[in-house]
């Protein structure tokens, strides 16, 4: 395959690239998507399926209120994205196990509760309500929690979806809409041309007027091919699932006592994560870190005691796309007309539907995109 031509080339077949390509094709664009591996097999197929909205407690505690205020405008973006998630099963014609039953961050000390309250004030200023619950109110909402819980912050809009269903379903919808999907096609070099860009891959070269870099954790390497420096990197994470049990946890659960995201899938397995690091083997591949596994399970069982009687059956690892300040990088690169970055870090699964909508608007030069001011580092 040499010098194939198209209007828009999307680099990266994770959920962000696939949804962007799908939206572009539905609007009539001629779109080809290049993916180095199989579609949806990196972060988008290996994440924990949380649909996040509230500011993450560990980062709030670590980085403080100034950081949270700078990140605050992203909350409106995420809120829009979660409402798009609500309609996604109907849009793809498949049940993606989307449940928005609310998310609760659980405090075990007064100091933690105080921080949750301060965090809620910033969330409120950006249109996201996090209701503060005292011990009794929390017990009523979430009777499965430990007696050590003294209160919490409840955000009714959060929830979960099944990434193992969502990303393949989006890929099929994109293909039906006319996107040319090319898995096992790694981008190895890019050059500017008078009429756009030439992209060299492991399967020949392509020419396109417009280019969307949705390469997730590897997006920095792809941007560097056009001498564009971006502060995005890959961080190794792990997640664990328990054996299936009867209905236990209807919410997305976080803890202020340690890193945790916890939810129960529709098949009964409890999915336990929250940003615990995986180990790197000498050859660069990832492996489960036993220390992270033990730490993660201890935090989970400290919040939901029933979990100490349930066996963990499988852990897995993947690289998450992260930026130092958590802010997304979305938009056209100044000085590189037609080269777009589509990068929502850390919670990119939650943000994908809105990311894709905004990217399609930008690539097509359509009105209707909400302002990215304060959200994307490219709009500062
Ligand atoms: C373990 C883990 C748990 C997570 N849990 C959650 C969660 O619960 N909720 C949440 O919202 N987010 C979560 N995340 C984050 C979320 O999964 C990611 O932010 C999101 O999936 C990013 O989507 P993406 O499409 O941008 O990137 P990816 O899914 O990483 O896709 C990028 C694609 O680009 C391809 N690519 C890279 N370089 C090239 C190249 N040179 N040529 C061609 N293709 C290339 C890659 O192979 C990859 O398939 C988690 C991440 C991890 C790792």
Short mmCIF file of C-alpha atoms and ligand atoms in Angstrom, two decimals:
data_model
loop_
_atom_site.label_atom_id
_atom_site.label_comp_id
_atom_site.label_asym_id
_atom_site.label_seq_id
_atom_site.Cartn_x
_atom_site.Cartn_y
_atom_site.Cartn_z
CA UNK A 1 0.00 0.00 0.00
CA UNK A 2 1.73 3.24 -1.07
CA UNK A 3 0.61 6.83 -1.02
CA UNK A 4 -3.00 6.13 -0.14
CA UNK A 5 -4.84 9.44 0.07
CA UNK A 6 -7.63 10.59 2.34
CA UNK A 7 -9.09 13.75 3.75
CA UNK A 8 -8.47 13.04 7.46
CA UNK A 9 -6.00 10.57 8.97
CA UNK A 10 -6.55 9.64 12.61
CA UNK A 11 -3.53 8.14 14.41
CA UNK A 12 -4.57 5.87 17.26
CA UNK A 13 -7.36 3.31 17.50
CA UNK A 14 -8.27 3.82 21.15
CA UNK A 15 -11.68 5.15 22.14
CA UNK A 16 -10.72 8.79 21.48
CA UNK A 17 -9.44 8.18 17.96
CA UNK A 18 -12.23 5.75 17.06
CA UNK A 19 -15.01 8.06 18.27
CA UNK A 20 -13.45 11.08 16.55
CA UNK A 21 -13.14 9.11 13.29
CA UNK A 22 -16.74 7.93 13.64
CA UNK A 23 -18.07 11.47 14.18
CA UNK A 24 -16.04 12.77 11.23
CA UNK A 25 -17.30 9.99 8.93
CA UNK A 26 -20.89 10.58 10.00
CA UNK A 27 -20.42 14.21 8.97
CA UNK A 28 -19.32 13.04 5.52
CA UNK A 29 -15.51 13.20 5.81
CA UNK A 30 -13.26 10.64 4.12
CA UNK A 31 -11.42 9.18 7.14
CA UNK A 32 -8.69 6.56 7.58
CA UNK A 33 -7.57 5.44 11.04
CA UNK A 34 -4.11 3.96 11.68
CA UNK A 35 -3.51 1.78 14.75
CA UNK A 36 -0.16 0.23 15.66
CA UNK A 37 -1.73 -2.79 17.41
CA UNK A 38 -5.23 -4.24 17.39
CA UNK A 39 -7.99 -1.67 17.86
CA UNK A 40 -8.80 -0.73 21.44
CA UNK A 41 -6.20 -2.96 23.06
CA UNK A 42 -4.21 -0.28 24.94
CA UNK A 43 -5.62 2.01 27.68
CA UNK A 44 -9.08 2.11 26.10
CA UNK A 45 -9.53 -1.64 26.39
CA UNK A 46 -7.72 -2.08 29.69
CA UNK A 47 -9.13 0.68 31.88
CA UNK A 48 -11.34 0.26 34.93
CA UNK A 49 -14.51 1.58 33.30
CA UNK A 50 -15.17 4.37 35.82
CA UNK A 51 -17.14 7.32 34.48
CA UNK A 52 -15.49 10.03 36.56
CA UNK A 53 -16.64 13.57 37.16
CA UNK A 54 -15.63 14.85 40.60
CA UNK A 55 -12.07 16.08 41.15
CA UNK A 56 -9.96 13.11 42.18
CA UNK A 57 -9.32 13.21 45.93
CA UNK A 58 -5.68 11.99 45.99
CA UNK A 59 -4.62 14.70 43.52
CA UNK A 60 -6.64 17.34 45.39
CA UNK A 61 -4.91 16.34 48.63
CA UNK A 62 -1.48 16.25 46.97
CA UNK A 63 -1.60 19.31 44.67
CA UNK A 64 -4.00 21.61 46.53
CA UNK A 65 -6.70 24.13 45.73
CA UNK A 66 -4.81 26.20 43.14
CA UNK A 67 -4.32 23.07 41.06
CA UNK A 68 -8.00 22.17 41.48
CA UNK A 69 -9.13 25.66 40.42
CA UNK A 70 -6.98 25.47 37.27
CA UNK A 71 -8.41 22.01 36.49
CA UNK A 72 -11.98 23.14 37.36
CA UNK A 73 -13.09 24.12 33.82
CA UNK A 74 -12.55 20.49 32.76
CA UNK A 75 -15.47 19.50 34.99
CA UNK A 76 -18.02 21.06 32.63
CA UNK A 77 -16.42 19.16 29.75
CA UNK A 78 -16.59 15.87 31.69
CA UNK A 79 -20.19 16.54 32.70
CA UNK A 80 -21.14 16.93 29.03
CA UNK A 81 -19.22 13.77 28.25
CA UNK A 82 -21.10 11.72 30.85
CA UNK A 83 -24.39 12.86 29.41
CA UNK A 84 -23.18 11.67 25.98
CA UNK A 85 -22.26 8.31 27.59
CA UNK A 86 -25.94 7.98 28.62
CA UNK A 87 -27.00 7.81 24.99
CA UNK A 88 -24.06 5.79 23.67
CA UNK A 89 -25.58 2.31 23.96
CA UNK A 90 -28.52 3.44 21.84
CA UNK A 91 -26.18 5.17 19.38
CA UNK A 92 -24.01 2.08 18.80
CA UNK A 93 -26.96 -0.34 19.06
CA UNK A 94 -25.40 -2.43 21.85
CA UNK A 95 -25.64 -2.53 25.65
CA UNK A 96 -22.39 -1.02 26.94
CA UNK A 97 -23.35 -1.51 30.60
CA UNK A 98 -23.50 2.24 31.19
CA UNK A 99 -24.86 2.92 34.69
CA UNK A 100 -24.75 6.37 36.23
CA UNK A 101 -25.68 5.45 39.81
CA UNK A 102 -23.45 8.04 41.48
CA UNK A 103 -19.94 8.13 42.88
CA UNK A 104 -18.99 8.47 46.55
CA UNK A 105 -15.66 9.45 48.10
CA UNK A 106 -15.53 8.01 51.60
CA UNK A 107 -13.85 9.76 54.57
CA UNK A 108 -12.57 8.00 57.69
CA UNK A 109 -11.32 11.12 59.54
CA UNK A 110 -12.55 14.68 60.13
CA UNK A 111 -9.53 16.04 58.26
CA UNK A 112 -10.47 13.98 55.18
CA UNK A 113 -14.08 15.15 55.42
CA UNK A 114 -12.88 18.75 55.63
CA UNK A 115 -10.89 18.32 52.40
CA UNK A 116 -13.87 16.69 50.66
CA UNK A 117 -15.97 19.74 51.64
CA UNK A 118 -13.38 22.15 50.21
CA UNK A 119 -13.17 20.11 47.04
CA UNK A 120 -16.99 20.17 46.75
CA UNK A 121 -16.95 23.99 46.85
CA UNK A 122 -14.67 24.12 43.80
CA UNK A 123 -16.79 21.51 42.03
CA UNK A 124 -19.92 23.54 42.76
CA UNK A 125 -18.32 26.64 41.22
CA UNK A 126 -18.00 24.63 38.00
CA UNK A 127 -21.58 23.34 37.98
CA UNK A 128 -20.98 19.94 39.57
CA UNK A 129 -22.89 19.13 42.74
CA UNK A 130 -21.16 16.89 45.29
CA UNK A 131 -23.51 16.37 48.23
CA UNK A 132 -21.83 16.10 51.62
CA UNK A 133 -23.13 13.16 53.63
CA UNK A 134 -22.73 12.64 57.37
CA UNK A 135 -22.21 9.19 58.89
CA UNK A 136 -25.92 8.30 59.01
CA UNK A 137 -26.73 9.67 55.58
CA UNK A 138 -23.78 7.74 54.13
CA UNK A 139 -24.94 4.54 55.86
CA UNK A 140 -28.39 4.99 54.27
CA UNK A 141 -26.99 5.59 50.76
CA UNK A 142 -24.24 2.94 50.94
CA UNK A 143 -24.93 0.33 53.66
CA UNK A 144 -22.10 -1.89 52.32
CA UNK A 145 -19.43 0.55 53.60
CA UNK A 146 -17.24 -0.05 56.66
CA UNK A 147 -18.28 1.35 60.07
CA UNK A 148 -15.02 3.32 59.94
CA UNK A 149 -16.63 5.65 57.35
CA UNK A 150 -17.60 8.93 59.01
CA UNK A 151 -19.03 10.66 55.95
CA UNK A 152 -18.46 11.32 52.29
CA UNK A 153 -19.08 13.33 49.15
CA UNK A 154 -21.68 11.97 46.73
CA UNK A 155 -21.76 13.03 43.09
CA UNK A 156 -24.97 11.65 41.57
CA UNK A 157 -23.80 11.93 37.95
CA UNK A 158 -20.87 9.49 38.07
CA UNK A 159 -20.91 5.81 37.21
CA UNK A 160 -19.40 3.13 35.00
CA UNK A 161 -19.36 1.55 31.56
CA UNK A 162 -17.79 -1.63 30.23
CA UNK A 163 -14.63 -0.78 28.24
CA UNK A 164 -14.45 -4.31 26.80
CA UNK A 165 -17.77 -3.68 25.12
CA UNK A 166 -17.54 0.05 24.46
CA UNK A 167 -14.37 0.31 22.42
CA UNK A 168 -15.12 -2.58 20.01
CA UNK A 169 -18.71 -1.34 19.60
CA UNK A 170 -17.45 2.14 18.72
CA UNK A 171 -14.97 0.60 16.24
CA UNK A 172 -17.79 -1.28 14.52
CA UNK A 173 -19.94 1.86 14.42
CA UNK A 174 -17.03 3.79 12.89
CA UNK A 175 -16.57 1.12 10.23
CA UNK A 176 -20.28 1.13 9.42
CA UNK A 177 -20.09 4.91 9.03
CA UNK A 178 -17.36 4.45 6.41
CA UNK A 179 -14.09 4.87 8.35
CA UNK A 180 -11.24 2.84 6.82
CA UNK A 181 -9.79 1.11 9.90
CA UNK A 182 -6.21 -0.11 9.58
CA UNK A 183 -4.98 -2.03 12.64
CA UNK A 184 -1.36 -3.25 12.86
CA UNK A 185 -0.24 -0.11 11.03
CA UNK A 186 2.33 1.83 13.04
CA UNK A 187 3.08 5.44 12.21
CA UNK A 188 6.87 5.81 11.99
CA UNK A 189 7.38 9.27 10.51
CA UNK A 190 5.44 12.35 9.38
CA UNK A 191 6.42 15.18 7.06
CA UNK A 192 4.64 18.40 6.08
CA UNK A 193 3.66 18.74 2.41
CA UNK A 194 2.18 21.74 0.59
CA UNK A 195 -1.22 19.99 0.51
CA UNK A 196 -1.13 18.56 4.03
CA UNK A 197 0.88 15.72 5.56
CA UNK A 198 2.63 12.55 4.44
CA UNK A 199 2.61 9.76 7.01
CA UNK A 200 5.07 6.88 6.79
CA UNK A 201 3.88 3.65 8.39
CA UNK A 202 4.85 0.01 8.76
CA UNK A 203 2.43 -0.63 5.85
CA UNK A 204 3.30 2.10 3.37
CA UNK A 205 2.68 5.83 3.23
CA UNK A 206 -0.44 7.96 3.31
CA UNK A 207 -1.27 11.51 2.36
CA UNK A 208 -3.93 13.53 4.12
CA UNK A 209 -5.02 17.15 4.32
CA UNK A 210 -5.64 16.84 8.05
CA UNK A 211 -4.10 14.71 10.77
CA UNK A 212 -5.45 13.87 14.23
CA UNK A 213 -2.96 12.63 16.81
CA UNK A 214 -4.97 10.41 19.19
CA UNK A 215 -2.05 8.15 20.08
CA UNK A 216 -2.71 8.17 23.84
CA UNK A 217 0.37 7.52 25.96
CA UNK A 218 2.55 7.53 22.80
CA UNK A 219 1.17 10.85 21.49
CA UNK A 220 4.36 12.69 22.50
CA UNK A 221 6.40 10.44 20.18
CA UNK A 222 3.98 11.03 17.31
CA UNK A 223 3.95 14.82 17.86
CA UNK A 224 7.77 14.81 17.96
CA UNK A 225 7.74 13.50 14.37
CA UNK A 226 6.59 17.02 13.41
CA UNK A 227 8.87 18.70 15.99
CA UNK A 228 5.90 19.51 18.23
CA UNK A 229 6.83 19.15 21.92
CA UNK A 230 3.95 18.09 24.17
CA UNK A 231 3.92 17.20 27.83
CA UNK A 232 2.17 13.85 27.68
CA UNK A 233 3.66 10.58 28.79
CA UNK A 234 2.77 6.99 29.63
CA UNK A 235 2.41 5.81 33.25
CA UNK A 236 2.01 2.10 34.05
CA UNK A 237 -1.15 1.21 35.99
CA UNK A 238 -2.85 -1.95 37.17
CA UNK A 239 -6.42 -3.01 37.91
CA UNK A 240 -7.85 -6.17 39.53
CA UNK A 241 -11.19 -7.94 39.29
CA UNK A 242 -12.73 -10.22 41.92
CA UNK A 243 -14.72 -13.40 41.45
CA UNK A 244 -18.39 -12.64 40.67
CA UNK A 245 -20.64 -12.09 43.68
CA UNK A 246 -24.27 -11.05 44.14
CA UNK A 247 -25.27 -7.38 43.98
CA UNK A 248 -23.12 -5.51 46.52
CA UNK A 249 -21.88 -2.13 45.22
CA UNK A 250 -24.22 -0.02 43.06
CA UNK A 251 -21.89 3.03 43.07
CA UNK A 252 -18.47 4.12 41.98
CA UNK A 253 -16.56 4.19 45.27
CA UNK A 254 -13.43 6.19 46.13
CA UNK A 255 -11.55 6.44 49.41
CA UNK A 256 -9.89 9.43 51.05
CA UNK A 257 -7.77 6.96 53.05
CA UNK A 258 -5.88 5.62 50.04
CA UNK A 259 -6.04 5.37 46.26
CA UNK A 260 -9.20 3.52 45.22
CA UNK A 261 -11.74 3.25 42.47
CA UNK A 262 -14.23 0.45 43.02
CA UNK A 263 -17.34 -0.68 41.23
CA UNK A 264 -19.23 -3.88 40.47
CA UNK A 265 -19.63 -5.01 36.87
CA UNK A 266 -22.94 -6.42 35.65
CA UNK A 267 -21.48 -9.98 35.80
CA UNK A 268 -20.88 -9.50 39.56
CA UNK A 269 -17.07 -9.01 39.49
CA UNK A 270 -15.81 -6.12 41.61
CA UNK A 271 -13.31 -4.00 39.67
CA UNK A 272 -10.65 -2.59 41.96
CA UNK A 273 -8.15 0.07 40.89
CA UNK A 274 -7.51 3.73 41.54
CA UNK A 275 -4.13 4.55 40.02
CA UNK A 276 -1.83 1.94 41.59
CA UNK A 277 1.41 1.60 39.59
CA UNK A 278 2.30 -1.56 37.68
CA UNK A 279 5.89 -2.84 37.49
CA UNK A 280 8.12 -2.55 34.41
CA UNK A 281 10.09 -5.57 33.25
CA UNK A 282 13.64 -4.98 31.94
CA UNK A 283 12.35 -5.38 28.34
CA UNK A 284 9.90 -2.49 28.90
CA UNK A 285 6.72 -4.60 29.12
CA UNK A 286 4.48 -4.35 32.17
CA UNK A 287 3.77 -6.81 34.99
CA UNK A 288 1.51 -6.73 38.03
CA UNK A 289 3.31 -5.19 41.01
CA UNK A 290 2.65 -7.36 44.11
CA UNK A 291 3.10 -4.38 46.46
CA UNK A 292 0.52 -2.35 44.53
CA UNK A 293 -1.83 -5.33 44.49
CA UNK A 294 -1.59 -5.79 48.27
CA UNK A 295 -1.95 -2.04 48.91
CA UNK A 296 -4.95 -1.71 46.58
CA UNK A 297 -6.75 -4.73 48.11
CA UNK A 298 -6.12 -3.44 51.65
CA UNK A 299 -7.63 -0.02 50.86
CA UNK A 300 -10.61 -1.68 49.14
CA UNK A 301 -11.30 -4.07 52.05
CA UNK A 302 -10.91 -1.19 54.51
CA UNK A 303 -13.76 0.63 52.74
CA UNK A 304 -15.99 -2.36 51.88
CA UNK A 305 -15.27 -5.12 54.48
CA UNK A 306 -17.19 -7.77 52.51
CA UNK A 307 -14.39 -7.67 49.94
CA UNK A 308 -12.02 -9.39 52.38
CA UNK A 309 -14.13 -12.56 51.93
CA UNK A 310 -14.07 -12.39 48.12
CA UNK A 311 -11.18 -13.68 45.98
CA UNK A 312 -9.34 -11.51 43.50
CA UNK A 313 -9.10 -13.53 40.29
CA UNK A 314 -7.18 -11.44 37.75
CA UNK A 315 -5.03 -8.32 37.52
CA UNK A 316 -3.96 -6.55 34.34
CA UNK A 317 -1.76 -3.64 33.37
CA UNK A 318 -1.62 -0.85 30.79
CA UNK A 319 -0.07 2.55 30.11
CA UNK A 320 -2.26 5.53 30.91
CA UNK A 321 -1.81 8.82 29.05
CA UNK A 322 -0.90 11.45 31.65
CA UNK A 323 -0.07 15.16 31.69
CA UNK A 324 1.60 16.76 34.74
CA UNK A 325 -1.23 19.21 35.47
CA UNK A 326 -4.03 16.85 34.36
CA UNK A 327 -5.21 19.32 31.71
CA UNK A 328 -6.17 18.07 28.25
CA UNK A 329 -4.38 18.97 25.01
CA UNK A 330 -7.11 19.43 22.41
CA UNK A 331 -7.00 21.45 19.22
CA UNK A 332 -4.99 22.50 16.19
CA UNK A 333 -1.27 22.98 16.78
CA UNK A 334 -0.22 26.61 16.26
CA UNK A 335 2.01 26.86 13.16
CA UNK A 336 0.97 23.37 11.92
CA UNK A 337 -2.29 23.92 10.05
CA UNK A 338 -4.35 20.74 9.86
CA UNK A 339 -2.43 18.95 12.64
CA UNK A 340 -4.74 18.30 15.60
CA UNK A 341 -4.06 16.87 19.06
CA UNK A 342 -6.79 14.83 20.73
CA UNK A 343 -5.48 14.04 24.20
CA UNK A 344 -7.53 13.88 27.37
CA UNK A 345 -5.26 12.49 30.12
CA UNK A 346 -5.88 10.21 33.13
CA UNK A 347 -9.68 9.96 32.72
CA UNK A 348 -9.79 9.79 28.95
CA UNK A 349 -12.36 6.98 28.92
CA UNK A 350 -14.89 9.20 30.73
CA UNK A 351 -14.02 12.14 28.49
CA UNK A 352 -14.02 10.30 25.15
CA UNK A 353 -17.51 11.11 23.82
CA UNK A 354 -17.05 14.86 24.40
CA UNK A 355 -13.43 14.78 23.21
CA UNK A 356 -14.60 13.19 19.97
CA UNK A 357 -17.42 15.67 19.50
CA UNK A 358 -15.15 18.66 20.04
CA UNK A 359 -12.41 17.22 17.82
CA UNK A 360 -14.81 16.56 14.94
CA UNK A 361 -16.08 20.16 15.19
CA UNK A 362 -12.53 21.52 15.18
CA UNK A 363 -11.29 19.35 12.30
CA UNK A 364 -14.32 20.23 10.17
CA UNK A 365 -14.19 23.92 11.17
CA UNK A 366 -17.78 23.60 12.39
CA UNK A 367 -19.39 26.06 14.76
CA UNK A 368 -20.87 24.61 17.87
CA UNK A 369 -17.77 23.62 19.77
CA UNK A 370 -17.94 24.76 23.35
CA UNK A 371 -15.00 27.05 24.16
CA UNK A 372 -11.89 25.16 25.19
CA UNK A 373 -10.57 28.21 27.06
CA UNK A 374 -9.25 27.11 30.42
CA UNK A 375 -9.65 23.47 29.38
CA UNK A 376 -7.10 22.74 26.66
CA UNK A 377 -3.53 23.93 27.12
CA UNK A 378 -3.68 24.88 23.41
CA UNK A 379 -6.42 27.44 24.14
CA UNK A 380 -4.54 29.37 26.85
C1 LIG B 1 -5.19 0.59 33.99
C2 LIG B 1 -5.94 1.83 33.60
C3 LIG B 1 -7.14 2.16 34.22
C4 LIG B 1 -7.85 3.30 33.82
N1 LIG B 1 -9.08 3.54 34.37
C5 LIG B 1 -9.84 4.56 33.88
C6 LIG B 1 -11.18 4.71 34.33
O1 LIG B 1 -11.68 3.93 35.12
N2 LIG B 1 -11.90 5.75 33.83
C7 LIG B 1 -11.37 6.63 32.91
O2 LIG B 1 -12.06 7.57 32.52
N3 LIG B 1 -10.12 6.47 32.44
C8 LIG B 1 -9.35 5.45 32.89
N4 LIG B 1 -8.08 5.26 32.42
C9 LIG B 1 -7.59 6.19 31.40
C10 LIG B 1 -8.18 5.90 30.03
O3 LIG B 1 -8.20 4.52 29.78
C11 LIG B 1 -7.39 6.62 28.96
O4 LIG B 1 -7.24 7.98 29.31
C12 LIG B 1 -8.12 6.53 27.62
O5 LIG B 1 -8.44 5.19 27.30
C13 LIG B 1 -7.26 7.14 26.53
O6 LIG B 1 -7.85 6.85 25.29
P1 LIG B 1 -7.06 7.14 23.98
O7 LIG B 1 -7.89 6.65 22.86
O8 LIG B 1 -6.65 8.58 24.00
O9 LIG B 1 -5.70 6.30 24.15
P2 LIG B 1 -5.41 4.73 23.94
O10 LIG B 1 -6.53 3.88 24.32
O11 LIG B 1 -4.09 4.48 24.59
O12 LIG B 1 -5.26 4.65 22.39
C14 LIG B 1 -4.16 5.21 21.71
C15 LIG B 1 -3.84 4.26 20.57
O13 LIG B 1 -2.81 4.85 19.77
C16 LIG B 1 -2.02 3.79 19.28
N5 LIG B 1 -0.73 4.30 18.84
C17 LIG B 1 0.26 4.81 19.62
N6 LIG B 1 1.32 5.15 18.84
C18 LIG B 1 0.97 4.86 17.58
C19 LIG B 1 1.65 4.95 16.34
N7 LIG B 1 2.90 5.44 16.25
N8 LIG B 1 1.01 4.54 15.22
C20 LIG B 1 -0.26 4.07 15.27
N9 LIG B 1 -0.94 3.93 16.43
C21 LIG B 1 -0.33 4.33 17.56
C22 LIG B 1 -1.91 2.85 20.47
O14 LIG B 1 -1.54 1.54 20.05
C23 LIG B 1 -3.28 2.93 21.08
O15 LIG B 1 -4.15 1.89 20.66
C24 LIG B 1 -7.33 4.15 32.81
C25 LIG B 1 -6.12 3.83 32.18
C26 LIG B 1 -5.44 2.67 32.56
C27 LIG B 1 -4.15 2.33 31.86
#
